[in-house]
Amino acid sequence: MYIFNAPEWFIGYDIGLELAFAVVALIVSWHAFKVYKITGQSPTKIFGISFLFISISYFLQSFLNYSIVSNLNQSICLALQLNNLIFLNTIEFYVHMVLFLLGLITLTYMTLKIKSKKTYVLLVIAIFTSTFLSSSQHYSFYFISSTLLIYIAMHYLINYLRHRQAKTLLVLFAFILLLFGSIHYFFAVNHSLFYAISHILELIAYILILINLILVTRK
Amino acid sequence: MNVKRERLQVIFDILRAIQDKNGKIKPTHIMYKANLSYTMLDEYLKELAGKGFITSEETKEGKFFSLSQKGFDYIHKYKYVIDFAVSFGLSE
């Protein structure tokens, strides 16, 4: 949960970073849909959808975290303020969790390179059931995210070994950093510094993705 | 899908062969560079000229083909699609 995990000095910066992640993910999604329009290949469409989910999850996380910080700064009744904070915090966690997991599940489904709606639905049901029924949904969310990111990073490792290009290496590093970021969030539940480290790792990952996009789009 | 992609690759090879020769090339050179038979090349060149990707010019030295703006745009778009698909692990 945001207000309990973030170090005090980092509050505010994280909101800006989450907004930046959302923008980069949205740009990736937009390019994927543009490529899909040209080629008509479904993996590109699925990739675009996954990054759209990730982008919306960051946009809403950033917006809700901003609302939490705004609430903290308002001088209203303490009990009412606490009530609002807990409510916003809970909403922030669930909204981000659902959309981010949907993004990762969709990306994992893309790496399977199969056309089976049943498999996709099964993945969604299995992952959401295990997350929501867990006694510790926070740990469960970060554990499942990390597991999915391991699988996705493996896909990009194979992709790099097949093509051995600077661009494929950039994307591989980006997903490895996203994986490390996710693992750090796991520890952020008890140590707030890990929350900041996770954000910084994610920032480097999204910068690498952005560099790759610049290399791809330049004439 | 594979047939379509191979076709797009052939078109890209033809257009890039023209681009590599500063935008003007003889058909025989395209044939070697794009690794195509004469019949295949003739079909592709007719189609590409018909769709406005290339233009032909008769000179004393023979027939030359040049890239149009549409041809240059195709090369850029093809490279963009391939680079995006390869770097994000979307190619099969």
JSON list of N, CA, C and O in Angstrom, two decimals, chain A residues 20 22 26 44 51 54 58 68 81 102 167 170 179 190 201 205-206 208 210:
[
{"chain": "A", "resi": 20, "resn": "ALA", "atom": "N", "xyz": [5.32, 8.98, -15.98]},
{"chain": "A", "resi": 20, "resn": "ALA", "atom": "CA", "xyz": [6.28, 8.78, -17.08]},
{"chain": "A", "resi": 20, "resn": "ALA", "atom": "C", "xyz": [6.19, 7.35, -17.62]},
{"chain": "A", "resi": 20, "resn": "ALA", "atom": "O", "xyz": [6.19, 7.13, -18.84]},
{"chain": "A", "resi": 22, "resn": "ALA", "atom": "N", "xyz": [3.61, 5.44, -17.56]},
{"chain": "A", "resi": 22, "resn": "ALA", "atom": "CA", "xyz": [2.33, 5.34, -18.27]},
{"chain": "A", "resi": 22, "resn": "ALA", "atom": "C", "xyz": [2.47, 5.90, -19.68]},
{"chain": "A", "resi": 22, "resn": "ALA", "atom": "O", "xyz": [1.98, 5.30, -20.65]},
{"chain": "A", "resi": 26, "resn": "LEU", "atom": "N", "xyz": [2.21, 3.82, -23.12]},
{"chain": "A", "resi": 26, "resn": "LEU", "atom": "CA", "xyz": [1.19, 4.24, -24.09]},
{"chain": "A", "resi": 26, "resn": "LEU", "atom": "C", "xyz": [1.81, 4.43, -25.48]},
{"chain": "A", "resi": 26, "resn": "LEU", "atom": "O", "xyz": [1.21, 4.05, -26.49]},
{"chain": "A", "resi": 44, "resn": "THR", "atom": "N", "xyz": [1.22, -8.65, -32.69]},
{"chain": "A", "resi": 44, "resn": "THR", "atom": "CA", "xyz": [1.44, -7.21, -32.54]},
{"chain": "A", "resi": 44, "resn": "THR", "atom": "C", "xyz": [0.23, -6.56, -31.84]},
{"chain": "A", "resi": 44, "resn": "THR", "atom": "O", "xyz": [0.40, -5.68, -30.99]},
{"chain": "A", "resi": 51, "resn": "PHE", "atom": "N", "xyz": [0.42, -3.58, -23.44]},
{"chain": "A", "resi": 51, "resn": "PHE", "atom": "CA", "xyz": [1.02, -2.32, -23.01]},
{"chain": "A", "resi": 51, "resn": "PHE", "atom": "C", "xyz": [-0.04, -1.26, -22.72]},
{"chain": "A", "resi": 51, "resn": "PHE", "atom": "O", "xyz": [0.20, -0.35, -21.92]},
{"chain": "A", "resi": 54, "resn": "ILE", "atom": "N", "xyz": [-1.01, -1.96, -19.19]},
{"chain": "A", "resi": 54, "resn": "ILE", "atom": "CA", "xyz": [0.07, -1.50, -18.30]},
{"chain": "A", "resi": 54, "resn": "ILE", "atom": "C", "xyz": [0.03, 0.02, -18.19]},
{"chain": "A", "resi": 54, "resn": "ILE", "atom": "O", "xyz": [0.16, 0.58, -17.10]},
{"chain": "A", "resi": 58, "resn": "TYR", "atom": "N", "xyz": [-0.66, 2.33, -14.76]},
{"chain": "A", "resi": 58, "resn": "TYR", "atom": "CA", "xyz": [0.24, 3.36, -14.22]},
{"chain": "A", "resi": 58, "resn": "TYR", "atom": "C", "xyz": [-0.46, 4.73, -14.15]},
{"chain": "A", "resi": 58, "resn": "TYR", "atom": "O", "xyz": [-0.26, 5.48, -13.19]},
{"chain": "A", "resi": 68, "resn": "ILE", "atom": "N", "xyz": [-4.11, 10.74, -2.97]},
{"chain": "A", "resi": 68, "resn": "ILE", "atom": "CA", "xyz": [-3.73, 10.40, -1.59]},
{"chain": "A", "resi": 68, "resn": "ILE", "atom": "C", "xyz": [-2.86, 11.51, -1.00]},
{"chain": "A", "resi": 68, "resn": "ILE", "atom": "O", "xyz": [-3.11, 11.98, 0.11]},
{"chain": "A", "resi": 81, "resn": "GLN", "atom": "N", "xyz": [-10.02, 12.13, 7.36]},
{"chain": "A", "resi": 81, "resn": "GLN", "atom": "CA", "xyz": [-8.84, 12.08, 6.49]},
{"chain": "A", "resi": 81, "resn": "GLN", "atom": "C", "xyz": [-8.29, 10.65, 6.42]},
{"chain": "A", "resi": 81, "resn": "GLN", "atom": "O", "xyz": [-8.00, 10.14, 5.35]},
{"chain": "A", "resi": 102, "resn": "LEU", "atom": "N", "xyz": [-3.31, -7.91, -15.75]},
{"chain": "A", "resi": 102, "resn": "LEU", "atom": "CA", "xyz": [-3.90, -8.16, -17.08]},
{"chain": "A", "resi": 102, "resn": "LEU", "atom": "C", "xyz": [-2.87, -7.88, -18.18]},
{"chain": "A", "resi": 102, "resn": "LEU", "atom": "O", "xyz": [-2.78, -8.63, -19.16]},
{"chain": "A", "resi": 167, "resn": "LYS", "atom": "N", "xyz": [19.22, -3.67, -30.38]},
{"chain": "A", "resi": 167, "resn": "LYS", "atom": "CA", "xyz": [17.82, -3.38, -30.02]},
{"chain": "A", "resi": 167, "resn": "LYS", "atom": "C", "xyz": [17.22, -4.50, -29.18]},
{"chain": "A", "resi": 167, "resn": "LYS", "atom": "O", "xyz": [16.50, -4.25, -28.20]},
{"chain": "A", "resi": 170, "resn": "LEU", "atom": "N", "xyz": [18.63, -4.30, -25.70]},
{"chain": "A", "resi": 170, "resn": "LEU", "atom": "CA", "xyz": [18.00, -3.22, -24.92]},
{"chain": "A", "resi": 170, "resn": "LEU", "atom": "C", "xyz": [16.69, -3.69, -24.30]},
{"chain": "A", "resi": 170, "resn": "LEU", "atom": "O", "xyz": [16.43, -3.46, -23.11]},
{"chain": "A", "resi": 179, "resn": "LEU", "atom": "N", "xyz": [11.79, -6.97, -14.00]},
{"chain": "A", "resi": 179, "resn": "LEU", "atom": "CA", "xyz": [11.73, -8.12, -13.11]},
{"chain": "A", "resi": 179, "resn": "LEU", "atom": "C", "xyz": [12.36, -7.79, -11.75]},
{"chain": "A", "resi": 179, "resn": "LEU", "atom": "O", "xyz": [11.76, -8.03, -10.70]},
{"chain": "A", "resi": 190, "resn": "ASN", "atom": "N", "xyz": [8.05, -4.36, 3.77]},
{"chain": "A", "resi": 190, "resn": "ASN", "atom": "CA", "xyz": [8.67, -4.19, 5.09]},
{"chain": "A", "resi": 190, "resn": "ASN", "atom": "C", "xyz": [9.75, -3.09, 5.13]},
{"chain": "A", "resi": 190, "resn": "ASN", "atom": "O", "xyz": [10.03, -2.57, 6.19]},
{"chain": "A", "resi": 201, "resn": "LEU", "atom": "N", "xyz": [14.58, 1.38, -10.77]},
{"chain": "A", "resi": 201, "resn": "LEU", "atom": "CA", "xyz": [14.85, 0.28, -11.72]},
{"chain": "A", "resi": 201, "resn": "LEU", "atom": "C", "xyz": [13.85, 0.33, -12.87]},
{"chain": "A", "resi": 201, "resn": "LEU", "atom": "O", "xyz": [14.23, 0.14, -14.04]},
{"chain": "A", "resi": 205, "resn": "ALA", "atom": "N", "xyz": [14.40, 0.87, -16.92]},
{"chain": "A", "resi": 205, "resn": "ALA", "atom": "CA", "xyz": [13.79, -0.07, -17.87]},
{"chain": "A", "resi": 205, "resn": "ALA", "atom": "C", "xyz": [12.99, 0.68, -18.94]},
{"chain": "A", "resi": 205, "resn": "ALA", "atom": "O", "xyz": [13.14, 0.40, -20.14]},
{"chain": "A", "resi": 206, "resn": "TYR", "atom": "N", "xyz": [12.17, 1.64, -18.53]},
{"chain": "A", "resi": 206, "resn": "TYR", "atom": "CA", "xyz": [11.34, 2.37, -19.50]},
{"chain": "A", "resi": 206, "resn": "TYR", "atom": "C", "xyz": [12.18, 3.30, -20.37]},
{"chain": "A", "resi": 206, "resn": "TYR", "atom": "O", "xyz": [11.83, 3.55, -21.53]},
{"chain": "A", "resi": 208, "resn": "LEU", "atom": "N", "xyz": [15.18, 2.47, -21.40]},
{"chain": "A", "resi": 208, "resn": "LEU", "atom": "CA", "xyz": [15.74, 1.55, -22.40]},
{"chain": "A", "resi": 208, "resn": "LEU", "atom": "C", "xyz": [14.70, 1.24, -23.49]},
{"chain": "A", "resi": 208, "resn": "LEU", "atom": "O", "xyz": [15.03, 1.19, -24.68]},
{"chain": "A", "resi": 210, "resn": "LEU", "atom": "N", "xyz": [12.27, 3.16, -24.37]},
{"chain": "A", "resi": 210, "resn": "LEU", "atom": "CA", "xyz": [12.12, 4.40, -25.15]},
{"chain": "A", "resi": 210, "resn": "LEU", "atom": "C", "xyz": [13.28, 4.56, -26.14]},
{"chain": "A", "resi": 210, "resn": "LEU", "atom": "O", "xyz": [13.06, 4.94, -27.30]}
]
